[in-house]
PDB file of C-alpha atoms in Angstrom:
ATOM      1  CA  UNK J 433      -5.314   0.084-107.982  1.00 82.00           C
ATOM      2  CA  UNK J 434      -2.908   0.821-110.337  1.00 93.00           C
ATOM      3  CA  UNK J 435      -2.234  -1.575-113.941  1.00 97.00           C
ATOM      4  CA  UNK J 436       0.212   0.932-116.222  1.00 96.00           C
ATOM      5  CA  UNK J 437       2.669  -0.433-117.934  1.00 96.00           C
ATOM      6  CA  UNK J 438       1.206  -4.173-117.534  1.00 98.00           C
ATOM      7  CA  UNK J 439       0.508  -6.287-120.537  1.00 98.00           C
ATOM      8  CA  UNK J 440      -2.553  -8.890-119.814  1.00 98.00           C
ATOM      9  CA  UNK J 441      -3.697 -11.006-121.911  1.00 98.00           C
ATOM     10  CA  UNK J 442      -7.350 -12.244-121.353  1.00 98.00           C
ATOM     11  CA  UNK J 443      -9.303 -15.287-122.896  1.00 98.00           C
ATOM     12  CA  UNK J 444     -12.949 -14.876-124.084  1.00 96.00           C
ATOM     13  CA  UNK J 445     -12.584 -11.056-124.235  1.00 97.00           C
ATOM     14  CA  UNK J 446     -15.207 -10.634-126.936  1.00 96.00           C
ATOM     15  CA  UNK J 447     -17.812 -10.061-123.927  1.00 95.00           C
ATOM     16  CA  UNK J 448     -18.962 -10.041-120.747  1.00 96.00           C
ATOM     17  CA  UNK J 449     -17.104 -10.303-118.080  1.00 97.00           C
ATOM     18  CA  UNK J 450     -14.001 -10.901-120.509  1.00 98.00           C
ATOM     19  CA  UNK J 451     -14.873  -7.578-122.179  1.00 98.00           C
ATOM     20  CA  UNK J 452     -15.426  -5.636-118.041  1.00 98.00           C
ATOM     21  CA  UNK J 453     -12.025  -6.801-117.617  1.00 98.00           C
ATOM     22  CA  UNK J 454     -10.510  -5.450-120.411  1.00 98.00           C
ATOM     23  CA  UNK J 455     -11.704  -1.844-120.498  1.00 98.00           C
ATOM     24  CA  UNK J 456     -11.305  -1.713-116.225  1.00 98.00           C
ATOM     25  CA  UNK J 457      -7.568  -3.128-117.134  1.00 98.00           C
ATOM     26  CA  UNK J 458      -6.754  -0.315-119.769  1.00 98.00           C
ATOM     27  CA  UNK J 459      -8.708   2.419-117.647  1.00 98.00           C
ATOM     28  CA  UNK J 460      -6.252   1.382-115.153  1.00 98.00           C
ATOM     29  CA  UNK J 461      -3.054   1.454-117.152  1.00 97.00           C
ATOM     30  CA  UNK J 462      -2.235  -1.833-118.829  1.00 98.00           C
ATOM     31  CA  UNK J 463      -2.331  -2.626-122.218  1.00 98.00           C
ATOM     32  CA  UNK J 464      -4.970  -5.414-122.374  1.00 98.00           C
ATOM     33  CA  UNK J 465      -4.321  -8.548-125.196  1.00 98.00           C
ATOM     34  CA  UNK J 466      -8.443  -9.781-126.340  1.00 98.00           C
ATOM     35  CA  UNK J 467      -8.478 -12.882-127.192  1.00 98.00           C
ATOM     36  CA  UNK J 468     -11.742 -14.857-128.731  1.00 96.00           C
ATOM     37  CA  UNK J 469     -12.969 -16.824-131.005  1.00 92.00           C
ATOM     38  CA  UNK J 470     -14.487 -13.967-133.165  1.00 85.00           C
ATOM     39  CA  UNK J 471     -11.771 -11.295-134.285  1.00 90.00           C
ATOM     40  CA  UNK J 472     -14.911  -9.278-134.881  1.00 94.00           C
ATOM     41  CA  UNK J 473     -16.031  -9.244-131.105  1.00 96.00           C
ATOM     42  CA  UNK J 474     -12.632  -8.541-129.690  1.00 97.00           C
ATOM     43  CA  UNK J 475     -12.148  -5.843-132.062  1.00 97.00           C
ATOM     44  CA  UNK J 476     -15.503  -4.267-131.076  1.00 97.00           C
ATOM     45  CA  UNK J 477     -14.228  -3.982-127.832  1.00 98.00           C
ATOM     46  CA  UNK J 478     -10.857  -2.779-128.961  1.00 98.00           C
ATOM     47  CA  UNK J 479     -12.748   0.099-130.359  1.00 98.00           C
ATOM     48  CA  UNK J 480     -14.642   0.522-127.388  1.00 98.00           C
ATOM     49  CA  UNK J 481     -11.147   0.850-125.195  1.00 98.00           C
ATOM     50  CA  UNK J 482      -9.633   3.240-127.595  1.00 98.00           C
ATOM     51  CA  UNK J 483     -12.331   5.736-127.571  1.00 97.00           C
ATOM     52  CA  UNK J 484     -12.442   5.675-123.775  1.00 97.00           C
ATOM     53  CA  UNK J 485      -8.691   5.846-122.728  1.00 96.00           C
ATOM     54  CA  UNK J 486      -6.519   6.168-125.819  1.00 95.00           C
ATOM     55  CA  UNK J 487      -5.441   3.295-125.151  1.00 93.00           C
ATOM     56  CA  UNK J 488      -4.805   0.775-128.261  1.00 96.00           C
ATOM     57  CA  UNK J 489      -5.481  -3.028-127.097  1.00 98.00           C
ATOM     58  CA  UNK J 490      -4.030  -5.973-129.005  1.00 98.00           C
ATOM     59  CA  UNK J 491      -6.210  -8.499-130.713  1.00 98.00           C
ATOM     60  CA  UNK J 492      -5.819 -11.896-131.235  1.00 97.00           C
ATOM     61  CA  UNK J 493      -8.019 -14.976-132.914  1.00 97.00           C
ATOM     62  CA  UNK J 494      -7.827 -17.939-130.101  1.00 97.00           C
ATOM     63  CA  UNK J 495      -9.850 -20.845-130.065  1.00 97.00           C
ATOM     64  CA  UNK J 496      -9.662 -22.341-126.606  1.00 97.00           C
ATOM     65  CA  UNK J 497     -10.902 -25.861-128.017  1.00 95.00           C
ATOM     66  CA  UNK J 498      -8.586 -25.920-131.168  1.00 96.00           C
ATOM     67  CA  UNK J 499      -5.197 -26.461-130.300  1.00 97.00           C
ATOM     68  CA  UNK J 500      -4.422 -25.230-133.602  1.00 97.00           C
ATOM     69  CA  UNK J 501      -5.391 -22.172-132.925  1.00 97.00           C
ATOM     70  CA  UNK J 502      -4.076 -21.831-129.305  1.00 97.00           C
ATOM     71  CA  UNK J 503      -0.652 -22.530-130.874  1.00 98.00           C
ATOM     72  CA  UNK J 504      -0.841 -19.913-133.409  1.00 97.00           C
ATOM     73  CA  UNK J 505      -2.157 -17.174-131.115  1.00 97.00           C
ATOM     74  CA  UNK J 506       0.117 -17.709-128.555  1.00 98.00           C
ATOM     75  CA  UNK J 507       3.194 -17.373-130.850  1.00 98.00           C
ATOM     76  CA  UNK J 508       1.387 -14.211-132.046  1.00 97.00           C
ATOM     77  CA  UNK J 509       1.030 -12.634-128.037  1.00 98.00           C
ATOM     78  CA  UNK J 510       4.860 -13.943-127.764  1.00 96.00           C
ATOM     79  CA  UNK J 511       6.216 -13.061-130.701  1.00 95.00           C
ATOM     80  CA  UNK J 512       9.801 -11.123-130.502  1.00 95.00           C
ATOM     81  CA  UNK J 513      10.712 -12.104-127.092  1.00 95.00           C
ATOM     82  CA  UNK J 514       7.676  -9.888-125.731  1.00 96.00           C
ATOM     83  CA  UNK J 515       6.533 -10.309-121.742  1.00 98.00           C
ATOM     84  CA  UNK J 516       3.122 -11.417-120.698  1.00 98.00           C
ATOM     85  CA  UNK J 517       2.695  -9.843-117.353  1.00 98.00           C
ATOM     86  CA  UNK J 518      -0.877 -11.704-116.337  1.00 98.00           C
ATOM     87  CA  UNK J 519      -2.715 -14.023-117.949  1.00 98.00           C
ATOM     88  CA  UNK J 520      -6.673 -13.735-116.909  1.00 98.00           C
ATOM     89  CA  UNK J 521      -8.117 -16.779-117.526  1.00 98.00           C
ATOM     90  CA  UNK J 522     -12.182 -16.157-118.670  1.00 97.00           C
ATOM     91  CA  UNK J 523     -12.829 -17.998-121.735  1.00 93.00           C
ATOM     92  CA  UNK J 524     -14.752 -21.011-121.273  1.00 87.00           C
ATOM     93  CA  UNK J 525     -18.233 -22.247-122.959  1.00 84.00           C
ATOM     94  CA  UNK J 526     -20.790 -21.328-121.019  1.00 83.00           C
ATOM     95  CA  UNK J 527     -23.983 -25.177-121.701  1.00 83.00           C
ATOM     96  CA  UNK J 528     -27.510 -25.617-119.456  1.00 82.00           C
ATOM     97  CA  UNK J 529     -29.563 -28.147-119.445  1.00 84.00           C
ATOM     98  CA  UNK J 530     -29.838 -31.753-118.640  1.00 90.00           C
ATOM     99  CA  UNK J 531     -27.251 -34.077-119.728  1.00 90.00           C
ATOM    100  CA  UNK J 532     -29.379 -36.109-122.144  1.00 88.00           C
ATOM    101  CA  UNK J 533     -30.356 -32.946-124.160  1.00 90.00           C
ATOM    102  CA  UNK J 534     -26.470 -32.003-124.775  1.00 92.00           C
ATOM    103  CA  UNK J 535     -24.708 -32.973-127.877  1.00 94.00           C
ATOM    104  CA  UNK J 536     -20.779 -34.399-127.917  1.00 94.00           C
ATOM    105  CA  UNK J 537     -19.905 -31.163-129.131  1.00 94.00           C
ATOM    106  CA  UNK J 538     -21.361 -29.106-126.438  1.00 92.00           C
ATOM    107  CA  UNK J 539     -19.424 -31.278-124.088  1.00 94.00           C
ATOM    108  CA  UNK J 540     -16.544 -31.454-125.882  1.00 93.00           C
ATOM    109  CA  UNK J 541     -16.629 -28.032-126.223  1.00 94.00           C
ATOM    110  CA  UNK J 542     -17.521 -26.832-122.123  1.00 94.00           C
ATOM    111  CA  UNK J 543     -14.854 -29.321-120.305  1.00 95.00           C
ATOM    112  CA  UNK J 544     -11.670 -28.553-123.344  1.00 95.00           C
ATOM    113  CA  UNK J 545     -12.301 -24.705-123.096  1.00 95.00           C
ATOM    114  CA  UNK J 546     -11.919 -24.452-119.713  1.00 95.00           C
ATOM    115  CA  UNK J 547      -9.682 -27.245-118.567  1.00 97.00           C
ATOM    116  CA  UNK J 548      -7.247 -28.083-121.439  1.00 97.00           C
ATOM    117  CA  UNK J 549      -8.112 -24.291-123.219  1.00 97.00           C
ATOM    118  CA  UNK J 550      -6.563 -23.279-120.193  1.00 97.00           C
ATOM    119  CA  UNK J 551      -3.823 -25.477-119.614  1.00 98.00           C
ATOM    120  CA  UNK J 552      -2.339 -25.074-123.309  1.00 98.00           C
ATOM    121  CA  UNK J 553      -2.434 -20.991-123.150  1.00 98.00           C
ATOM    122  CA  UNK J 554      -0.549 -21.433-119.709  1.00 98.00           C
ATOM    123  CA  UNK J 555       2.357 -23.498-121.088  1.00 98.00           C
ATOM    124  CA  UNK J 556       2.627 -22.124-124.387  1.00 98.00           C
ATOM    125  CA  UNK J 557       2.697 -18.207-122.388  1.00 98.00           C
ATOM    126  CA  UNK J 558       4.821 -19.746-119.662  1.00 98.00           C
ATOM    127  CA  UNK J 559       8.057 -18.000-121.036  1.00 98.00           C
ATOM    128  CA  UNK J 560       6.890 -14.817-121.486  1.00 98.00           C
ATOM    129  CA  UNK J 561       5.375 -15.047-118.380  1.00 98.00           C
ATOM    130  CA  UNK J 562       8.852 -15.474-117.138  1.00 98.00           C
ATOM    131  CA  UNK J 563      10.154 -12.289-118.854  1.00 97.00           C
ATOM    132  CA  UNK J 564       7.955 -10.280-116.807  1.00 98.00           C
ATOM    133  CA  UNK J 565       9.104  -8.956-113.237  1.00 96.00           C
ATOM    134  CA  UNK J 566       5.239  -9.478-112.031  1.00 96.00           C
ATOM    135  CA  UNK J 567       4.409 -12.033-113.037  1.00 98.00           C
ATOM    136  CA  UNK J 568       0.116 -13.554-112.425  1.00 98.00           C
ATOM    137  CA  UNK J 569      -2.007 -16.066-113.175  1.00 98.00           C
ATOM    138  CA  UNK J 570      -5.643 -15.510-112.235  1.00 98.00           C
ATOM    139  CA  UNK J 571      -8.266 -18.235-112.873  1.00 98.00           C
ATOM    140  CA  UNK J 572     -11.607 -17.138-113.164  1.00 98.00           C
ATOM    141  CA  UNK J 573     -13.087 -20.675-112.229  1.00 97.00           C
ATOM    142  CA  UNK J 574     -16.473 -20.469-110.961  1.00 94.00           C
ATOM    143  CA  UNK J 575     -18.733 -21.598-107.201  1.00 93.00           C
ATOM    144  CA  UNK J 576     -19.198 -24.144-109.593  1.00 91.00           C
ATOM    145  CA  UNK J 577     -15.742 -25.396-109.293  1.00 92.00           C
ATOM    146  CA  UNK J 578     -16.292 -25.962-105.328  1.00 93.00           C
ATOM    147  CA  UNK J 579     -17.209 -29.184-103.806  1.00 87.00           C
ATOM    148  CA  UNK J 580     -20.691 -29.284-102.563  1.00 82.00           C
ATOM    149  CA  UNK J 581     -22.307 -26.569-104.514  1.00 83.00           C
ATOM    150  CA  UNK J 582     -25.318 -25.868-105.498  1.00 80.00           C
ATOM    151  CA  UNK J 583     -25.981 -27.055-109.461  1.00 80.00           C
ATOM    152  CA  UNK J 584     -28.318 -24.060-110.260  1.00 77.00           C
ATOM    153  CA  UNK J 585     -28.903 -24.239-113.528  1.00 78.00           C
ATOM    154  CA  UNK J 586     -25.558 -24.943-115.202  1.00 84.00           C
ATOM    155  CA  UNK J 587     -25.031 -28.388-116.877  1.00 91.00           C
ATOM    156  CA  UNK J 588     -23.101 -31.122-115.177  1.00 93.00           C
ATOM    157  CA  UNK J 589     -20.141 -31.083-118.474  1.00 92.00           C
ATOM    158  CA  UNK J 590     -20.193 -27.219-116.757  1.00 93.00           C
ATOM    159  CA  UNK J 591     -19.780 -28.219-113.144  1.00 93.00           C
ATOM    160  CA  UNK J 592     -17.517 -30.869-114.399  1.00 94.00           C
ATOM    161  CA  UNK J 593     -15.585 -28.297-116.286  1.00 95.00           C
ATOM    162  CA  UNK J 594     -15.167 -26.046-113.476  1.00 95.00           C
ATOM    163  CA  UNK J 595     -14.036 -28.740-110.655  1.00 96.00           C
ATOM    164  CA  UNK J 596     -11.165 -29.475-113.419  1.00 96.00           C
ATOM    165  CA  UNK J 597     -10.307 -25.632-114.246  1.00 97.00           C
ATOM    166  CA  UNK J 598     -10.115 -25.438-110.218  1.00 97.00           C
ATOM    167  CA  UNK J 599      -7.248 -28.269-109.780  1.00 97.00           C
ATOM    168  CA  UNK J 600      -5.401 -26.550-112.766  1.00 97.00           C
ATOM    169  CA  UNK J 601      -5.448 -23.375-111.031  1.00 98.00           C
ATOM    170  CA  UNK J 602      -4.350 -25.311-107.443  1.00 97.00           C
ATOM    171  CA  UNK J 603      -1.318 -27.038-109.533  1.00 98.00           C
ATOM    172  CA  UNK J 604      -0.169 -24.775-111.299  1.00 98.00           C
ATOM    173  CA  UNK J 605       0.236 -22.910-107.881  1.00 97.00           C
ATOM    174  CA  UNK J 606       2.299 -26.137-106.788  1.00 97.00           C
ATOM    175  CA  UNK J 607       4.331 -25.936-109.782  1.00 98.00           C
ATOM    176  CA  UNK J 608       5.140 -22.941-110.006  1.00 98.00           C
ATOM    177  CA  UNK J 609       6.035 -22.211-106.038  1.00 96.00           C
ATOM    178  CA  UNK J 610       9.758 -20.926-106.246  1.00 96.00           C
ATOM    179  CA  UNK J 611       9.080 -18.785-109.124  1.00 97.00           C
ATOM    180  CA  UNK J 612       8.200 -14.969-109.877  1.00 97.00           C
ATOM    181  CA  UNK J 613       4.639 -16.319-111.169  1.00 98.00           C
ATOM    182  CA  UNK J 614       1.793 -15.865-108.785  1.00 98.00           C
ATOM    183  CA  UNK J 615      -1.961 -17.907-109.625  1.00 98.00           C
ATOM    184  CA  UNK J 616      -5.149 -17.137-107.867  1.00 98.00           C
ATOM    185  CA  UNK J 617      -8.261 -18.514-108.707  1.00 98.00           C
ATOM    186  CA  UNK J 618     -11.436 -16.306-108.115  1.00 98.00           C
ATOM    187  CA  UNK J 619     -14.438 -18.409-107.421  1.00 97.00           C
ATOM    188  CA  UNK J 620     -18.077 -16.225-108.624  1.00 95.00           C
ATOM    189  CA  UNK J 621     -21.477 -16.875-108.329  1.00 93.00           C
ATOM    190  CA  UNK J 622     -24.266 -16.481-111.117  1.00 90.00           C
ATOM    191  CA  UNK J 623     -23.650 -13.357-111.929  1.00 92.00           C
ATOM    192  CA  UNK J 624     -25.239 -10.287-113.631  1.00 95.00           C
ATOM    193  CA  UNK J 625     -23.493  -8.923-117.033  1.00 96.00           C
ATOM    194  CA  UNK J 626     -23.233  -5.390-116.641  1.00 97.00           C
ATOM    195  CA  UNK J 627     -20.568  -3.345-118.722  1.00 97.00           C
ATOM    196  CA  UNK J 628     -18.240  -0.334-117.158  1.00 97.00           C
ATOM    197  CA  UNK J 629     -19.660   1.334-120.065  1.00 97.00           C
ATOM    198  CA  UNK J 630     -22.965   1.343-118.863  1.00 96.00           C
ATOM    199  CA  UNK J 631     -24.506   4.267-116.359  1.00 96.00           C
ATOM    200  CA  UNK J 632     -25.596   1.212-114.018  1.00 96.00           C
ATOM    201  CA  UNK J 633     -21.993   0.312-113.577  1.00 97.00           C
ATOM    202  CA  UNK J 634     -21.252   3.348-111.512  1.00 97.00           C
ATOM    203  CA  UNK J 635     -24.873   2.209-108.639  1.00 96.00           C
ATOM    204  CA  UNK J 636     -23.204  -0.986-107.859  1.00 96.00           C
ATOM    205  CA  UNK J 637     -20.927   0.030-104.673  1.00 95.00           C
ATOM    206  CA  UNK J 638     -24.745   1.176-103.415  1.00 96.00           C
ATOM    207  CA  UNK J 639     -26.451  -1.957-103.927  1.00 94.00           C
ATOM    208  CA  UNK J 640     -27.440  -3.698-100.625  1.00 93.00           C
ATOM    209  CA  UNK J 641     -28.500  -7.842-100.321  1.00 89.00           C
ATOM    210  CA  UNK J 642     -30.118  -9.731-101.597  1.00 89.00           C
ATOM    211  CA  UNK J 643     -28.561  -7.804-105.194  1.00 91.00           C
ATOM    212  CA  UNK J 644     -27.050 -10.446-107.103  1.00 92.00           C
ATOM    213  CA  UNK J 645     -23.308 -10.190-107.916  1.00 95.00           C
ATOM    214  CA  UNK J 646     -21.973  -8.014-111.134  1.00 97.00           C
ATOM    215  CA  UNK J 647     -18.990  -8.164-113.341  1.00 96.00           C
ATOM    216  CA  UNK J 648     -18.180  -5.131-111.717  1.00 98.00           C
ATOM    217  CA  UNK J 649     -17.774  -7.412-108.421  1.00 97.00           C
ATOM    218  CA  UNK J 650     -16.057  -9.634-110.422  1.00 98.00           C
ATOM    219  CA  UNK J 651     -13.464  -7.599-111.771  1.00 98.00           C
ATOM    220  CA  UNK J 652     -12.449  -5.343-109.020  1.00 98.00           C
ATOM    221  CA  UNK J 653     -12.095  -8.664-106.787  1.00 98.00           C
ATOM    222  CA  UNK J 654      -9.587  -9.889-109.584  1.00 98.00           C
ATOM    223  CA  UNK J 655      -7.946  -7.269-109.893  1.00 98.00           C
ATOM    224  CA  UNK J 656      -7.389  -6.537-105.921  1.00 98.00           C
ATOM    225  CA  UNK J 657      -5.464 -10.137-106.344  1.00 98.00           C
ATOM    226  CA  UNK J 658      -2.988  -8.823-109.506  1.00 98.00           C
ATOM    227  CA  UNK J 659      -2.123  -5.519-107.345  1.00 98.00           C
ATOM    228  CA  UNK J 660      -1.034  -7.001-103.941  1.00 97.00           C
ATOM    229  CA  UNK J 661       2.565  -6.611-103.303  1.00 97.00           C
ATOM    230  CA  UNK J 662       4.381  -8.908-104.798  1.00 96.00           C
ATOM    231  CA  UNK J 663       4.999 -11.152-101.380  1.00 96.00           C
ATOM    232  CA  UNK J 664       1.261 -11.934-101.298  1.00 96.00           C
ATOM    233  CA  UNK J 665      -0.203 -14.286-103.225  1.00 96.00           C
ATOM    234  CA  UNK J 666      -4.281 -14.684-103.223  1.00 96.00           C
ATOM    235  CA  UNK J 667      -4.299 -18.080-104.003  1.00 97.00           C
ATOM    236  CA  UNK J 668      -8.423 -18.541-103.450  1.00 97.00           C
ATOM    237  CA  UNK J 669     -11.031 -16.414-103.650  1.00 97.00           C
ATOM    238  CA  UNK J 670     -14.926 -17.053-103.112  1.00 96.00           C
ATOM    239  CA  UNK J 671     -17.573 -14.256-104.116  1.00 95.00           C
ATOM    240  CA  UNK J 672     -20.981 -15.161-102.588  1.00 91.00           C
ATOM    241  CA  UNK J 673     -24.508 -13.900-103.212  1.00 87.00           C
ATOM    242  CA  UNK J 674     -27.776 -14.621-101.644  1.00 83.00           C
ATOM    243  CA  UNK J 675     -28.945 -14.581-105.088  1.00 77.00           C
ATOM    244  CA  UNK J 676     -27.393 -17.365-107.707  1.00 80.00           C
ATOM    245  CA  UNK J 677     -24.706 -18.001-104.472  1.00 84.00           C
ATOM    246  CA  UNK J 678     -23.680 -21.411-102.680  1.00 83.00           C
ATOM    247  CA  UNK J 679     -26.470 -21.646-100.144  1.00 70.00           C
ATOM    248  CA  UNK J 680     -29.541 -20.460-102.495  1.00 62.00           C
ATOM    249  CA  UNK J 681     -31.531 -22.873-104.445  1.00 51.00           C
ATOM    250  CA  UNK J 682     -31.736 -23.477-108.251  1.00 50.00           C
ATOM    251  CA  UNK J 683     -31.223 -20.331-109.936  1.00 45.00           C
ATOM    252  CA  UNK J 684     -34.020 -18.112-112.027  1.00 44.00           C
ATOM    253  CA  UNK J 685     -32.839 -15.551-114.208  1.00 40.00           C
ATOM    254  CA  UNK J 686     -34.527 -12.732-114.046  1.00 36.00           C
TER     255      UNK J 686
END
């Protein structure tokens, strides 16, 4: 799989799985755009991209529940007529618990970061998008975005969150049929934060069921989707586990 030359920007990059995709995206060629809420996260990773690859990644401040700040990073990443060439869509509030225990903000904060976060960074990129000759869109919604599935232990503002982030991902494929600009949506499980800077990273191709899934997973699943040819749009994409998946029960971390 091959990313040089690309330009990617990717929401909640500070950590996580936003942070796996970043350094896999620069080990693979592109230059990757962090954006998060804390300049000082997204420069920490920064950091950690330019001592492994040389690579210097761009940084932005981006607030997916302050519109305010969407606006003024998005002029940033655009700034001078620039392309976008994907935009990975990870940021989103991660709330547990039961509903009565949640303040406004926390549910304010879940359903705007992944549903209208999401929607403003994709119309406000849109034209750079459209400078680029390939073009992507990939939604990192969640198995809690599917009907029917299991509530584990996310909140219902999260489930709730998800379903929405899944119909943006499904219209903006409707929308956007006739143009260059591809969207998949990549549907996870619970999942289990390791970093490709970590020696584990390199034992996950060996792991065998009932394993839970990684970022690693994660990553190399969304990034299959950006390198197809061109033609070939992976519009859906489910990740299962036996562990934290859609047909096991309410989810215990270990």
């Amino acid at each position: 799989m091959d990313l040089t030359g690309r330009r990617i920007v990717i929401t909640g990059a500070g950590r996580g799985l936003g942070a796996a995709f970043a350094i896999v995206a620069a080990d693979l060629g592109a230059t990757p755009v962090l954006t998060g809420r804390s300049t000082g996260a997204v420069d920490a990773v920064a950091g950690q991209i330019l001592a492994r690859t040389g690579r210097q990644a761009e940084t932005v401040a981006l607030d997916l529940t302050d519109p305010a700040s969407i606006e003024a990073g998005t002029a940033a990443i655009g700034a001078g007529n620039r392309p976008v060439d994907a935009i990975i869509h990870n940021g989103a509030h991660w709330v547990t618990g039961k509903l009565d225990a949640l303040s406004p903000t926390d549910i304010f904060q879940v359903v705007n970061s992944a549903v209208t976060g999401s929607v403003l960074v994709t119309k406000a990129l849109l034209p750079a998008l459209l400078r680029s000759p390939t073009p992507d869109i990939l939604v990192i919604v969640s198995i809690a975005g599917l009907e029917n599935s299991p509530l584990h232990d996310c909140s219902v503002p999260f489930q709730a969150a998800k379903r929405g982030q899944s119909a943006v991902a499904d219209g903006l494929r409707q929308e956007l049929a006739g143009t260059p600009v591809r969207v998949a949506a990549l549907f996870p499980p619970y999942i289990e934060d390791i970093s490709p800077l970590d020696a584990a990273w390199e034992t996950i191709p060996t792991r065998q069921r009932p394993a839970p899934v990684t970022n690693r997973d994660v990553v190399e699943a969304g990034i299959f989707a950006l390198t197809r040819p061109r033609h070939c749009t992976i519009a859906t994409l489910v990740l299962d586990a036996e562990e934290g998946g859609l047909r096991s029960g309410p989810f215990e971390a270990a």
